[in-house]
Amino acid sequence: MIESFVPQASSFAAEIDNLILLVTVITMAWFVAAQAIFFGFIFKFREKPGQRAMHIDGYKPEHKRWITYPHNAVLVFDVIVLVFAVKAWNHVKIDQPTPNTTVQVIGQRWAWTFVHAGNDNAVGTPDDIKTADELHVKVGDIVRFEGTSRDTLHSFSVPAFRLKQDIIPGRVNSGWFQPTVAGTYTIQCTEICGIGHGVMAARIVVDTAESYATWMAANAPSGT
Amino acid sequence: MRIVAATLLSLCAVALTACMEPTEPLARAEARWSQCTPCHGADGHGLLNQAAPPIAGLPVWYLEGQLTKYRTGLRGSHFDDGPGLRMKPMAQTLPTEDDVKNMAAFVAAMPAPPHSDATISGYGPNAASTFGLCVACHGADGGGNPAMNAPPIAGQADWYVYEQLRKFKAGIRGGNPKDITGGQMRAIALGLGNDAALHDLARYVADLPVKRPH
């Protein structure tokens, strides 16, 4: 359902969408049930000829159970949501799979810059490819990112990947993703960082193996 | 019922009015100026701690040219150009070329700043001769020459002049092959000598009497 609005372009995008859908369905079901009972009781116990509107204080067990039973049921559903949420959290944030490549993601007011590993597949070496506003990755690769900030708090977000990671100044904020669909997707900042926050955007290009090799060759620093 | 309808209509009118931008060119620019003030200051005299230079009173043609370069990505797109990367998205918030023209005219009409506080202590004896390389385009008084696409540099903040010389030399500015005028300046900057020479020249230029505008 959500993918009809924003494509699912990473290995964990569907899991995040399913979690959002689960929470939405549960809360909507409870909302509809609560409103139906609420208005049903208002209608049933309204004042009418031969019956005064009742004031129910909730002390009698047969009245109180309309609160306690749903309350307990909500707790059960909370646990269900929690189980799926922790499972997703562990998969996306805690368990970092062995990466095929590493990129450095640098946030600053109000732009993103990137350092790609060159042919030696390591960042911090002379053959690194440095870009502004555009990150290139290969479809299917497990990509580890190391996010740093040149100034203030930012958040590295790729909606099509269902990825969001705060970039806190003074530390390396790492994570991973695995793009599954070739194409160009939006990178945005999702942490208010100043007057230009709303225009702090970049692109992530998910290349095929061939187009990634072509891009690497075309952008390799001279002399490497 | 009529009162409710009238209230709703009034609220809609107020909301629409709030959303509408001014139509008069300089008023449109003035409305957008608040986006520039956090970095360039309310008077356009620049803020060193934001690495944002004095821009008030610069010539319209230069401001329009640089805003256009930022807006099209010819400037402010290099990995190592932190302040430029910050300026580029702000320039891209100007929706049309007319808005670029309006903003340039608005900033050009602001009073030019006096000499900025020195951040470089003095200059060596070779600074004047080094400045000779600049004269052909920027003029003997550093007042600039629109025919050469050379802006006034006399009295510009020393830290900004130094940073731009350094960026031109390193290809951080003027390194894009499509940036013809930036490329011209880069060619000159490549012959300016070492970092100390750039510092000397920046201080020398900053000490020249302010000349604005053409």
GROMACS .gro file of C-alpha atoms in nm:
model
  438
    1MET     CA    1   0.000   0.000   0.000
    2ILE     CA    2   0.269   0.250   0.105
    3GLU     CA    3   0.487   0.151  -0.193
    4SER     CA    4   0.225   0.295  -0.427
    5PHE     CA    5   0.326   0.637  -0.290
    6VAL     CA    6   0.700   0.584  -0.228
    7PRO     CA    7   0.884   0.293  -0.395
    8GLN     CA    8   1.041   0.022  -0.182
    9ALA     CA    9   1.403   0.025  -0.298
   10SER     CA   10   1.595  -0.140  -0.015
   11SER     CA   11   1.609  -0.484   0.142
   12PHE     CA   12   1.436  -0.368   0.461
   13ALA     CA   13   1.183  -0.124   0.312
   14ALA     CA   14   0.903  -0.382   0.307
   15GLU     CA   15   0.965  -0.476   0.672
   16ILE     CA   16   0.937  -0.111   0.779
   17ASP     CA   17   0.621  -0.065   0.569
   18ASN     CA   18   0.464  -0.377   0.720
   19LEU     CA   19   0.537  -0.247   1.068
   20ILE     CA   20   0.378   0.089   0.988
   21LEU     CA   21   0.081  -0.093   0.834
   22LEU     CA   22   0.045  -0.317   1.141
   23VAL     CA   23   0.040  -0.017   1.378
   24THR     CA   24  -0.202   0.168   1.151
   25VAL     CA   25  -0.445  -0.126   1.123
   26ILE     CA   26  -0.442  -0.193   1.499
   27THR     CA   27  -0.492   0.171   1.597
   28MET     CA   28  -0.759   0.222   1.331
   29ALA     CA   29  -0.947  -0.093   1.441
   30TRP     CA   30  -0.939   0.019   1.803
   31PHE     CA   31  -1.037   0.373   1.708
   32VAL     CA   32  -1.341   0.251   1.510
   33ALA     CA   33  -1.442   0.005   1.785
   34ALA     CA   34  -1.407   0.267   2.061
   35GLN     CA   35  -1.607   0.526   1.869
   36ALA     CA   36  -1.877   0.271   1.778
   37ILE     CA   37  -1.919   0.166   2.142
   38PHE     CA   38  -1.903   0.526   2.262
   39PHE     CA   39  -2.172   0.653   2.029
   40GLY     CA   40  -2.372   0.326   2.063
   41PHE     CA   41  -2.396   0.374   2.439
   42ILE     CA   42  -2.484   0.741   2.402
   43PHE     CA   43  -2.769   0.636   2.174
   44LYS     CA   44  -2.880   0.339   2.384
   45PHE     CA   45  -2.884   0.516   2.718
   46ARG     CA   46  -3.013   0.850   2.597
   47GLU     CA   47  -3.309   1.007   2.770
   48LYS     CA   48  -3.640   0.888   2.625
   49PRO     CA   49  -3.995   0.856   2.747
   50GLY     CA   50  -3.991   0.647   3.064
   51GLN     CA   51  -3.610   0.649   3.092
   52ARG     CA   52  -3.382   0.918   3.228
   53ALA     CA   53  -3.029   0.960   3.092
   54MET     CA   54  -2.806   0.759   3.323
   55HIS     CA   55  -2.497   0.886   3.498
   56ILE     CA   56  -2.251   0.596   3.513
   57ASP     CA   57  -1.955   0.650   3.745
   58GLY     CA   58  -1.774   0.326   3.654
   59TYR     CA   59  -1.760   0.178   4.004
   60LYS     CA   60  -1.984  -0.122   3.935
   61PRO     CA   61  -1.791  -0.423   3.791
   62GLU     CA   62  -2.036  -0.464   3.500
   63HIS     CA   63  -1.965  -0.104   3.401
   64LYS     CA   64  -1.594  -0.105   3.477
   65ARG     CA   65  -1.526  -0.408   3.257
   66TRP     CA   66  -1.591  -0.196   2.948
   67ILE     CA   67  -1.265  -0.021   3.043
   68THR     CA   68  -1.059  -0.306   3.188
   69TYR     CA   69  -1.120  -0.565   2.913
   70PRO     CA   70  -1.023  -0.332   2.625
   71HIS     CA   71  -0.735  -0.201   2.836
   72ASN     CA   72  -0.594  -0.551   2.874
   73ALA     CA   73  -0.652  -0.620   2.505
   74VAL     CA   74  -0.466  -0.302   2.412
   75LEU     CA   75  -0.172  -0.418   2.624
   76VAL     CA   76  -0.169  -0.747   2.433
   77PHE     CA   77  -0.163  -0.557   2.102
   78ASP     CA   78   0.114  -0.333   2.241
   79VAL     CA   79   0.323  -0.643   2.299
   80ILE     CA   80   0.252  -0.764   1.945
   81VAL     CA   81   0.366  -0.427   1.804
   82LEU     CA   82   0.669  -0.432   2.032
   83VAL     CA   83   0.776  -0.777   1.912
   84PHE     CA   84   0.767  -0.672   1.546
   85ALA     CA   85   0.927  -0.333   1.623
   86VAL     CA   86   1.221  -0.485   1.813
   87LYS     CA   87   1.263  -0.742   1.536
   88ALA     CA   88   1.280  -0.461   1.275
   89TRP     CA   89   1.509  -0.250   1.496
   90ASN     CA   90   1.753  -0.536   1.540
   91HIS     CA   91   1.751  -0.613   1.169
   92VAL     CA   92   1.795  -0.253   1.052
   93LYS     CA   93   2.000  -0.088   1.327
   94ILE     CA   94   2.172  -0.347   1.545
   95ASP     CA   95   2.273  -0.636   1.317
   96GLN     CA   96   2.509  -0.479   1.067
   97PRO     CA   97   2.585  -0.733   0.792
   98THR     CA   98   2.928  -0.757   0.634
   99PRO     CA   99   2.936  -0.475   0.380
  100ASN     CA  100   3.045  -0.495   0.017
  101THR     CA  101   3.152  -0.132   0.031
  102THR     CA  102   3.167   0.171   0.263
  103VAL     CA  103   3.073   0.532   0.195
  104GLN     CA  104   3.122   0.840   0.408
  105VAL     CA  105   2.817   1.063   0.431
  106ILE     CA  106   2.894   1.418   0.541
  107GLY     CA  107   2.618   1.657   0.641
  108GLN     CA  108   2.660   2.030   0.659
  109ARG     CA  109   2.429   2.329   0.646
  110TRP     CA  110   2.265   2.274   0.384
  111ALA     CA  111   2.417   2.009   0.167
  112TRP     CA  112   2.533   1.649   0.163
  113THR     CA  113   2.877   1.544   0.044
  114PHE     CA  114   3.001   1.189  -0.003
  115VAL     CA  115   3.326   0.993  -0.010
  116HIS     CA  116   3.309   0.671  -0.213
  117ALA     CA  117   3.568   0.398  -0.184
  118GLY     CA  118   3.775   0.369  -0.501
  119ASN     CA  119   3.905   0.054  -0.660
  120ASP     CA  120   4.079  -0.047  -0.335
  121ASN     CA  121   3.732  -0.061  -0.175
  122ALA     CA  122   3.849   0.141   0.126
  123VAL     CA  123   3.771   0.499   0.222
  124GLY     CA  124   4.043   0.734   0.340
  125THR     CA  125   4.279   0.644   0.058
  126PRO     CA  126   4.397   0.849  -0.244
  127ASP     CA  127   4.160   0.681  -0.489
  128ASP     CA  128   3.849   0.791  -0.299
  129ILE     CA  129   3.584   0.957  -0.512
  130LYS     CA  130   3.444   1.271  -0.348
  131THR     CA  131   3.114   1.415  -0.462
  132ALA     CA  132   2.867   1.681  -0.357
  133ASP     CA  133   2.491   1.629  -0.377
  134GLU     CA  134   2.514   1.284  -0.538
  135LEU     CA  135   2.589   0.940  -0.393
  136HIS     CA  136   2.643   0.638  -0.619
  137VAL     CA  137   2.595   0.279  -0.506
  138LYS     CA  138   2.559  -0.052  -0.687
  139VAL     CA  139   2.231  -0.238  -0.682
  140GLY     CA  140   2.246  -0.541  -0.453
  141ASP     CA  141   2.555  -0.424  -0.265
  142ILE     CA  142   2.540  -0.410   0.113
  143VAL     CA  143   2.658  -0.054   0.180
  144ARG     CA  144   2.793   0.057   0.516
  145PHE     CA  145   2.767   0.432   0.567
  146GLU     CA  146   2.961   0.641   0.816
  147GLY     CA  147   2.783   0.969   0.876
  148THR     CA  148   2.954   1.277   1.016
  149SER     CA  149   2.856   1.641   1.044
  150ARG     CA  150   3.060   1.950   0.964
  151ASP     CA  151   2.847   2.169   1.188
  152THR     CA  152   2.517   2.087   1.352
  153LEU     CA  153   2.269   1.802   1.393
  154HIS     CA  154   2.136   1.654   1.068
  155SER     CA  155   1.953   1.336   0.975
  156PHE     CA  156   2.038   1.126   0.670
  157SER     CA  157   1.712   1.007   0.522
  158VAL     CA  158   1.635   0.811   0.206
  159PRO     CA  159   1.256   0.768   0.198
  160ALA     CA  160   1.267   0.504  -0.079
  161PHE     CA  161   1.495   0.293   0.144
  162ARG     CA  162   1.286   0.365   0.458
  163LEU     CA  163   1.619   0.475   0.604
  164LYS     CA  164   1.674   0.750   0.857
  165GLN     CA  165   1.983   0.805   1.069
  166ASP     CA  166   2.059   1.105   1.288
  167ILE     CA  167   2.399   1.256   1.209
  168ILE     CA  168   2.527   1.384   1.541
  169PRO     CA  169   2.827   1.619   1.533
  170GLY     CA  170   3.143   1.486   1.695
  171ARG     CA  171   3.081   1.119   1.633
  172VAL     CA  172   3.064   0.868   1.350
  173ASN     CA  173   2.704   0.760   1.298
  174SER     CA  174   2.714   0.432   1.111
  175GLY     CA  175   2.449   0.216   0.952
  176TRP     CA  176   2.382   0.010   0.642
  177PHE     CA  177   2.144  -0.041   0.356
  178GLN     CA  178   2.110  -0.271   0.058
  179PRO     CA  179   1.952  -0.109  -0.248
  180THR     CA  180   1.741  -0.353  -0.444
  181VAL     CA  181   1.605  -0.146  -0.734
  182ALA     CA  182   1.819   0.058  -0.974
  183GLY     CA  183   1.715   0.421  -1.009
  184THR     CA  184   1.762   0.767  -0.864
  185TYR     CA  185   1.615   0.848  -0.526
  186THR     CA  186   1.596   1.150  -0.300
  187ILE     CA  187   1.817   1.207   0.002
  188GLN     CA  188   1.683   1.457   0.249
  189CYS     CA  189   1.760   1.596   0.593
  190THR     CA  190   1.499   1.509   0.853
  191GLU     CA  191   1.636   1.707   1.145
  192ILE     CA  192   1.571   2.080   1.161
  193CYS     CA  193   1.917   2.230   1.104
  194GLY     CA  194   1.859   2.595   1.019
  195ILE     CA  195   1.694   2.821   0.767
  196GLY     CA  196   1.802   2.607   0.471
  197HIS     CA  197   1.689   2.275   0.621
  198GLY     CA  198   1.395   2.248   0.382
  199VAL     CA  199   1.622   2.265   0.077
  200MET     CA  200   1.893   2.033   0.208
  201ALA     CA  201   1.852   1.760  -0.051
  202ALA     CA  202   2.074   1.531  -0.256
  203ARG     CA  203   2.037   1.227  -0.483
  204ILE     CA  204   2.133   0.865  -0.443
  205VAL     CA  205   2.189   0.687  -0.773
  206VAL     CA  206   2.150   0.310  -0.754
  207ASP     CA  207   2.351   0.189  -1.052
  208THR     CA  208   2.357  -0.145  -1.226
  209ALA     CA  209   2.695  -0.322  -1.210
  210GLU     CA  210   2.781  -0.189  -1.557
  211SER     CA  211   2.678   0.172  -1.498
  212TYR     CA  212   2.851   0.173  -1.159
  213ALA     CA  213   3.178   0.057  -1.318
  214THR     CA  214   3.141   0.325  -1.584
  215TRP     CA  215   3.077   0.593  -1.323
  216MET     CA  216   3.374   0.479  -1.113
  217ALA     CA  217   3.605   0.490  -1.413
  218ALA     CA  218   3.482   0.834  -1.517
  219ASN     CA  219   3.519   0.985  -1.171
  220ALA     CA  220   3.835   0.821  -1.039
  221PRO     CA  221   4.085   1.085  -0.927
  222SER     CA  222   4.359   1.143  -1.181
  223GLY     CA  223   4.676   0.953  -1.108
  224THR     CA  224   4.509   0.666  -0.921
  225MET     CA  225  -2.543   3.097   0.937
  226ARG     CA  226  -2.447   3.419   0.760
  227ILE     CA  227  -2.204   3.504   1.040
  228VAL     CA  228  -2.036   3.163   1.009
  229ALA     CA  229  -2.009   3.197   0.630
  230ALA     CA  230  -1.870   3.551   0.660
  231THR     CA  231  -1.615   3.439   0.919
  232LEU     CA  232  -1.501   3.147   0.702
  233LEU     CA  233  -1.469   3.371   0.396
  234SER     CA  234  -1.270   3.626   0.597
  235LEU     CA  235  -1.035   3.355   0.725
  236CYS     CA  236  -0.985   3.227   0.369
  237ALA     CA  237  -0.910   3.580   0.249
  238VAL     CA  238  -0.656   3.633   0.529
  239ALA     CA  239  -0.491   3.297   0.454
  240LEU     CA  240  -0.470   3.374   0.081
  241THR     CA  241  -0.326   3.718   0.151
  242ALA     CA  242  -0.063   3.567   0.378
  243CYS     CA  243   0.038   3.322   0.105
  244MET     CA  244   0.067   3.581  -0.170
  245GLU     CA  245   0.407   3.730  -0.247
  246PRO     CA  246   0.448   4.098  -0.328
  247THR     CA  247   0.440   4.178  -0.700
  248GLU     CA  248   0.662   4.487  -0.698
  249PRO     CA  249   1.018   4.364  -0.784
  250LEU     CA  250   1.217   4.519  -0.499
  251ALA     CA  251   0.941   4.435  -0.251
  252ARG     CA  252   0.962   4.072  -0.364
  253ALA     CA  253   1.337   4.078  -0.303
  254GLU     CA  254   1.298   4.251   0.033
  255ALA     CA  255   1.051   3.981   0.140
  256ARG     CA  256   1.315   3.718   0.061
  257TRP     CA  257   1.603   3.907   0.220
  258SER     CA  258   1.523   3.756   0.561
  259GLN     CA  259   1.659   3.425   0.423
  260CYS     CA  260   1.997   3.590   0.369
  261THR     CA  261   2.033   3.773   0.699
  262PRO     CA  262   2.126   3.476   0.924
  263CYS     CA  263   2.456   3.450   0.734
  264HIS     CA  264   2.515   3.787   0.565
  265GLY     CA  265   2.372   4.001   0.846
  266ALA     CA  266   2.073   4.233   0.835
  267ASP     CA  267   2.290   4.508   0.679
  268GLY     CA  268   2.453   4.274   0.427
  269HIS     CA  269   2.795   4.349   0.574
  270GLY     CA  270   2.875   3.981   0.617
  271LEU     CA  271   2.954   3.761   0.916
  272LEU     CA  272   3.298   3.609   0.952
  273ASN     CA  273   3.174   3.336   1.185
  274GLN     CA  274   2.936   3.222   0.909
  275ALA     CA  275   3.203   3.257   0.638
  276ALA     CA  276   2.953   3.486   0.463
  277PRO     CA  277   3.113   3.788   0.292
  278PRO     CA  278   2.998   4.149   0.278
  279ILE     CA  279   2.769   4.176  -0.025
  280ALA     CA  280   2.588   4.507   0.030
  281GLY     CA  281   2.656   4.758  -0.245
  282LEU     CA  282   2.827   4.519  -0.485
  283PRO     CA  283   2.738   4.582  -0.853
  284VAL     CA  284   2.413   4.438  -0.982
  285TRP     CA  285   2.580   4.255  -1.271
  286TYR     CA  286   2.820   4.075  -1.037
  287LEU     CA  287   2.557   3.979  -0.781
  288GLU     CA  288   2.326   3.856  -1.055
  289GLY     CA  289   2.608   3.657  -1.213
  290GLN     CA  290   2.712   3.489  -0.890
  291LEU     CA  291   2.354   3.414  -0.783
  292THR     CA  292   2.299   3.256  -1.124
  293LYS     CA  293   2.616   3.050  -1.088
  294TYR     CA  294   2.507   2.926  -0.747
  295ARG     CA  295   2.154   2.864  -0.873
  296THR     CA  296   2.276   2.656  -1.167
  297GLY     CA  297   2.546   2.475  -0.969
  298LEU     CA  298   2.845   2.635  -1.143
  299ARG     CA  299   2.956   2.761  -0.805
  300GLY     CA  300   2.910   2.592  -0.467
  301SER     CA  301   2.920   2.234  -0.597
  302HIS     CA  302   3.271   2.133  -0.495
  303PHE     CA  303   3.324   1.881  -0.216
  304ASP     CA  304   3.563   2.114  -0.030
  305ASP     CA  305   3.362   2.434  -0.071
  306GLY     CA  306   3.174   2.435   0.261
  307PRO     CA  307   3.041   2.793   0.247
  308GLY     CA  308   2.959   2.755  -0.123
  309LEU     CA  309   2.765   2.436  -0.059
  310ARG     CA  310   2.568   2.633   0.197
  311MET     CA  311   2.498   2.920  -0.042
  312LYS     CA  312   2.395   2.708  -0.341
  313PRO     CA  313   2.067   2.569  -0.201
  314MET     CA  314   1.976   2.913  -0.071
  315ALA     CA  315   2.022   3.062  -0.420
  316GLN     CA  316   1.812   2.778  -0.559
  317THR     CA  317   1.519   2.896  -0.350
  318LEU     CA  318   1.493   3.193  -0.587
  319PRO     CA  319   1.220   3.057  -0.816
  320THR     CA  320   1.277   3.259  -1.133
  321GLU     CA  321   1.548   3.453  -1.315
  322ASP     CA  322   1.348   3.768  -1.246
  323ASP     CA  323   1.377   3.696  -0.874
  324VAL     CA  324   1.755   3.667  -0.917
  325LYS     CA  325   1.758   4.007  -1.088
  326ASN     CA  326   1.536   4.156  -0.817
  327MET     CA  327   1.752   4.021  -0.536
  328ALA     CA  328   2.069   4.146  -0.705
  329ALA     CA  329   1.917   4.492  -0.745
  330PHE     CA  330   1.799   4.496  -0.383
  331VAL     CA  331   2.141   4.399  -0.243
  332ALA     CA  332   2.324   4.636  -0.478
  333ALA     CA  333   2.112   4.922  -0.348
  334MET     CA  334   2.218   4.861   0.013
  335PRO     CA  335   2.493   5.084   0.156
  336ALA     CA  336   2.837   4.931   0.108
  337PRO     CA  337   3.017   4.845   0.431
  338PRO     CA  338   3.320   5.035   0.553
  339HIS     CA  339   3.648   4.845   0.577
  340SER     CA  340   3.606   4.518   0.761
  341ASP     CA  341   3.817   4.443   1.065
  342ALA     CA  342   4.155   4.304   0.965
  343THR     CA  343   4.207   3.934   1.029
  344ILE     CA  344   4.547   3.926   0.857
  345SER     CA  345   4.825   4.127   1.020
  346GLY     CA  346   4.988   4.341   0.752
  347TYR     CA  347   5.147   4.243   0.423
  348GLY     CA  348   5.497   4.199   0.291
  349PRO     CA  349   5.686   4.421   0.048
  350ASN     CA  350   5.590   4.211  -0.254
  351ALA     CA  351   5.215   4.257  -0.209
  352ALA     CA  352   5.199   4.567  -0.430
  353SER     CA  353   5.383   4.398  -0.716
  354THR     CA  354   5.164   4.088  -0.681
  355PHE     CA  355   4.862   4.315  -0.705
  356GLY     CA  356   4.994   4.417  -1.045
  357LEU     CA  357   4.860   4.085  -1.174
  358CYS     CA  358   4.509   4.196  -1.076
  359VAL     CA  359   4.518   4.542  -1.229
  360ALA     CA  360   4.446   4.443  -1.588
  361CYS     CA  361   4.100   4.317  -1.495
  362HIS     CA  362   4.011   4.470  -1.157
  363GLY     CA  363   4.166   4.812  -1.228
  364ALA     CA  364   4.451   5.000  -1.065
  365ASP     CA  365   4.225   5.104  -0.780
  366GLY     CA  366   4.062   4.760  -0.745
  367GLY     CA  367   3.731   4.914  -0.841
  368GLY     CA  368   3.644   4.639  -1.087
  369ASN     CA  369   3.557   4.642  -1.454
  370PRO     CA  370   3.230   4.495  -1.581
  371ALA     CA  371   3.374   4.470  -1.933
  372MET     CA  372   3.625   4.219  -1.794
  373ASN     CA  373   3.368   4.051  -1.565
  374ALA     CA  374   3.589   4.164  -1.279
  375PRO     CA  375   3.411   4.277  -0.961
  376PRO     CA  376   3.533   4.550  -0.729
  377ILE     CA  377   3.771   4.399  -0.476
  378ALA     CA  378   3.911   4.710  -0.306
  379GLY     CA  379   3.814   4.714   0.060
  380GLN     CA  380   3.668   4.362   0.053
  381ALA     CA  381   3.715   4.162   0.375
  382ASP     CA  382   4.066   4.017   0.384
  383TRP     CA  383   3.956   3.673   0.502
  384TYR     CA  384   3.713   3.645   0.212
  385VAL     CA  385   3.965   3.758  -0.049
  386TYR     CA  386   4.218   3.508   0.086
  387GLU     CA  387   3.965   3.224   0.088
  388GLN     CA  388   3.857   3.295  -0.270
  389LEU     CA  389   4.218   3.317  -0.393
  390ARG     CA  390   4.289   2.985  -0.222
  391LYS     CA  391   3.977   2.826  -0.372
  392PHE     CA  392   4.050   2.956  -0.720
  393LYS     CA  393   4.403   2.822  -0.698
  394ALA     CA  394   4.287   2.480  -0.577
  395GLY     CA  395   4.009   2.459  -0.835
  396ILE     CA  396   3.743   2.461  -0.567
  397ARG     CA  397   3.605   2.774  -0.733
  398GLY     CA  398   3.634   2.825  -1.108
  399GLY     CA  399   3.722   2.459  -1.161
  400ASN     CA  400   3.401   2.379  -1.348
  401PRO     CA  401   3.477   2.395  -1.724
  402LYS     CA  402   3.140   2.566  -1.779
  403ASP     CA  403   3.235   2.850  -1.543
  404ILE     CA  404   3.413   3.064  -1.802
  405THR     CA  405   3.474   3.375  -1.589
  406GLY     CA  406   3.569   3.166  -1.287
  407GLY     CA  407   3.814   2.977  -1.508
  408GLN     CA  408   3.973   3.308  -1.614
  409MET     CA  409   4.031   3.402  -1.252
  410ARG     CA  410   4.159   3.054  -1.170
  411ALA     CA  411   4.424   3.086  -1.441
  412ILE     CA  412   4.551   3.405  -1.276
  413ALA     CA  413   4.532   3.260  -0.924
  414LEU     CA  414   4.751   2.969  -1.027
  415GLY     CA  415   5.034   3.216  -1.078
  416LEU     CA  416   5.003   3.393  -0.745
  417GLY     CA  417   5.264   3.204  -0.548
  418ASN     CA  418   5.246   3.039  -0.212
  419ASP     CA  419   4.997   3.071   0.073
  420ALA     CA  420   5.188   3.361   0.232
  421ALA     CA  421   5.163   3.551  -0.096
  422LEU     CA  422   4.786   3.496  -0.099
  423HIS     CA  423   4.763   3.630   0.258
  424ASP     CA  424   4.969   3.937   0.166
  425LEU     CA  425   4.762   4.007  -0.143
  426ALA     CA  426   4.433   3.965   0.045
  427ARG     CA  427   4.544   4.213   0.312
  428TYR     CA  428   4.672   4.458   0.049
  429VAL     CA  429   4.342   4.447  -0.142
  430ALA     CA  430   4.142   4.488   0.179
  431ASP     CA  431   4.339   4.802   0.263
  432LEU     CA  432   4.256   4.974  -0.067
  433PRO     CA  433   3.983   5.242  -0.046
  434VAL     CA  434   3.638   5.094  -0.104
  435LYS     CA  435   3.517   5.148  -0.461
  436ARG     CA  436   3.153   5.076  -0.534
  437PRO     CA  437   2.980   5.024  -0.772
  438HIS     CA  438   3.009   5.011  -1.149
   0.00000   0.00000   0.00000
